Amino acid sequence: MYEHIVVVGASLAGLQAAQGLRRGGYEGTLTIVGDEPDYPYDRPPLSKGFLDGRVPEEKLRLRGAADPEALGVDWRLGVAAMSLELASSDGGAHTIGLSDGSTLVADGIVIATGSSPRRLDGFDLPGVFELRTLADARGLHDALAAGPKRVVVVGAGFIGAEVASTARGLGLEVTLIEAAPMPLARVLDHGAGEAIADLHRGHGVDVRLGTGVASLQAGDNGAVASVTLADGEVIETDLVVVGVGCVPNTAWLEGSGLTIDNGVVCDETCLAAPGIVAAGDVARWPNPRFGGTLTRVEQWDNAVEQGTYVARRLLALDQGDDVEPYAPTPWFWSDQYDRKIQLAGIPTPNAEVVNGSIEEQVFLQIYADDNGSFVGALGWNRPRQAIQARMLLGQGASLDEARTALSD
């Protein structure tokens, strides 16, 4: 049996793994390392309810961390993992180096270090925010509450779109800038992306597509005062929010011997090396449900499922048992204004509306791959059909079966 398991990452996936280990009967030493000083908290409200004041900070802590002592965990918060030295091939333990100069020796490791916002050069002025951590959200909440003259959001992904929605709900003037020809171009098909743009325009957002930001300018106080677009136009602003995607937190694993390629590359059971599993935003594995393509998922639901799964995987490995491959159906949602947007599976350019209409912004569409297989569904204010689509994907339904079932 393992003597010491270390969970590196004190967020949702890491907490789920720790809980799963205890539920699975692990009674040994369990340590959770997190680079933030806060106990695990829920991130989705950071761009919505927490920003506009509807969700107080005390409501953010995840249920599993409500009583930090209940898990019997050694919490190492405010300390970052800096290095990993794998055990030798003839056995032994792994060694994790921490930012406070200490080390942890473990025979089992869960890597759940998540991801960080992609940063842009020249965006380090006061008044420029990113949104990933609770500390980020606290600062942005206060800045929005101060009543800026205009909020410029750079990046029309889910985070940028949600921040724009929240800021408009607070009555603020908002400009949303996206270098791609439509919002969420890397995620959604053209029609759905255009619907996102129309949704924001309909709520008074100044949406700028197909143009990026060339530079930021500071005012006399040293804080951001304007944004210059790639086409030369200057937009005055005193608050900029940057949301141009995330990168997995793997720098601390350089030289470890693990395979790092847009995340920690694992096998189909999330195993990265003997005694080491990965979960959440940082994990990349071949999902057999979609042909074994290497997949990395930045979604709340996946962090819950994968964190729970890797706990079972680690315990099964210790006991010499086999486990089924990790084959989830991706599931994501976003609340923007009065629209609940839900995505199940994988979107493709092959989209077909089977319920409602995009023009009315109340619809459900299904996605097919190049072989004509049913691989995904997107619902706008169609929660029942979206959940049904997720179930059908899990059952391996055909495109015709999905079309018939979801058109009612």
Tab-separated table of N, CA and C in Angstrom, residues 12 29-30 92 253 282 384 405:
chain	number	residue	atom	x	y	z
A	12	LEU	N	-10.393	22.157	-7.769
A	12	LEU	CA	-11.497	21.199	-7.832
A	12	LEU	C	-11.022	19.777	-8.107
A	29	THR	N	-0.722	8.681	4.670
A	29	THR	CA	-0.488	10.121	4.696
A	29	THR	C	-0.915	10.727	3.364
A	30	LEU	N	-1.670	11.813	3.452
A	30	LEU	CA	-2.185	12.486	2.262
A	30	LEU	C	-1.879	13.979	2.371
A	92	GLY	N	11.477	2.681	-5.246
A	92	GLY	CA	11.720	3.890	-4.471
A	92	GLY	C	10.562	4.847	-4.594
A	253	LEU	N	7.402	20.720	-14.219
A	253	LEU	CA	7.687	19.331	-14.587
A	253	LEU	C	8.782	19.200	-15.649
A	282	VAL	N	-4.788	20.200	-16.595
A	282	VAL	CA	-3.401	19.885	-16.948
A	282	VAL	C	-3.253	18.538	-17.631
A	384	ARG	N	-33.397	20.930	-21.039
A	384	ARG	CA	-33.857	19.541	-21.055
A	384	ARG	C	-33.258	18.796	-22.239
A	405	ALA	N	-34.874	12.166	-31.514
A	405	ALA	CA	-35.166	12.337	-30.097
A	405	ALA	C	-35.144	13.794	-29.660
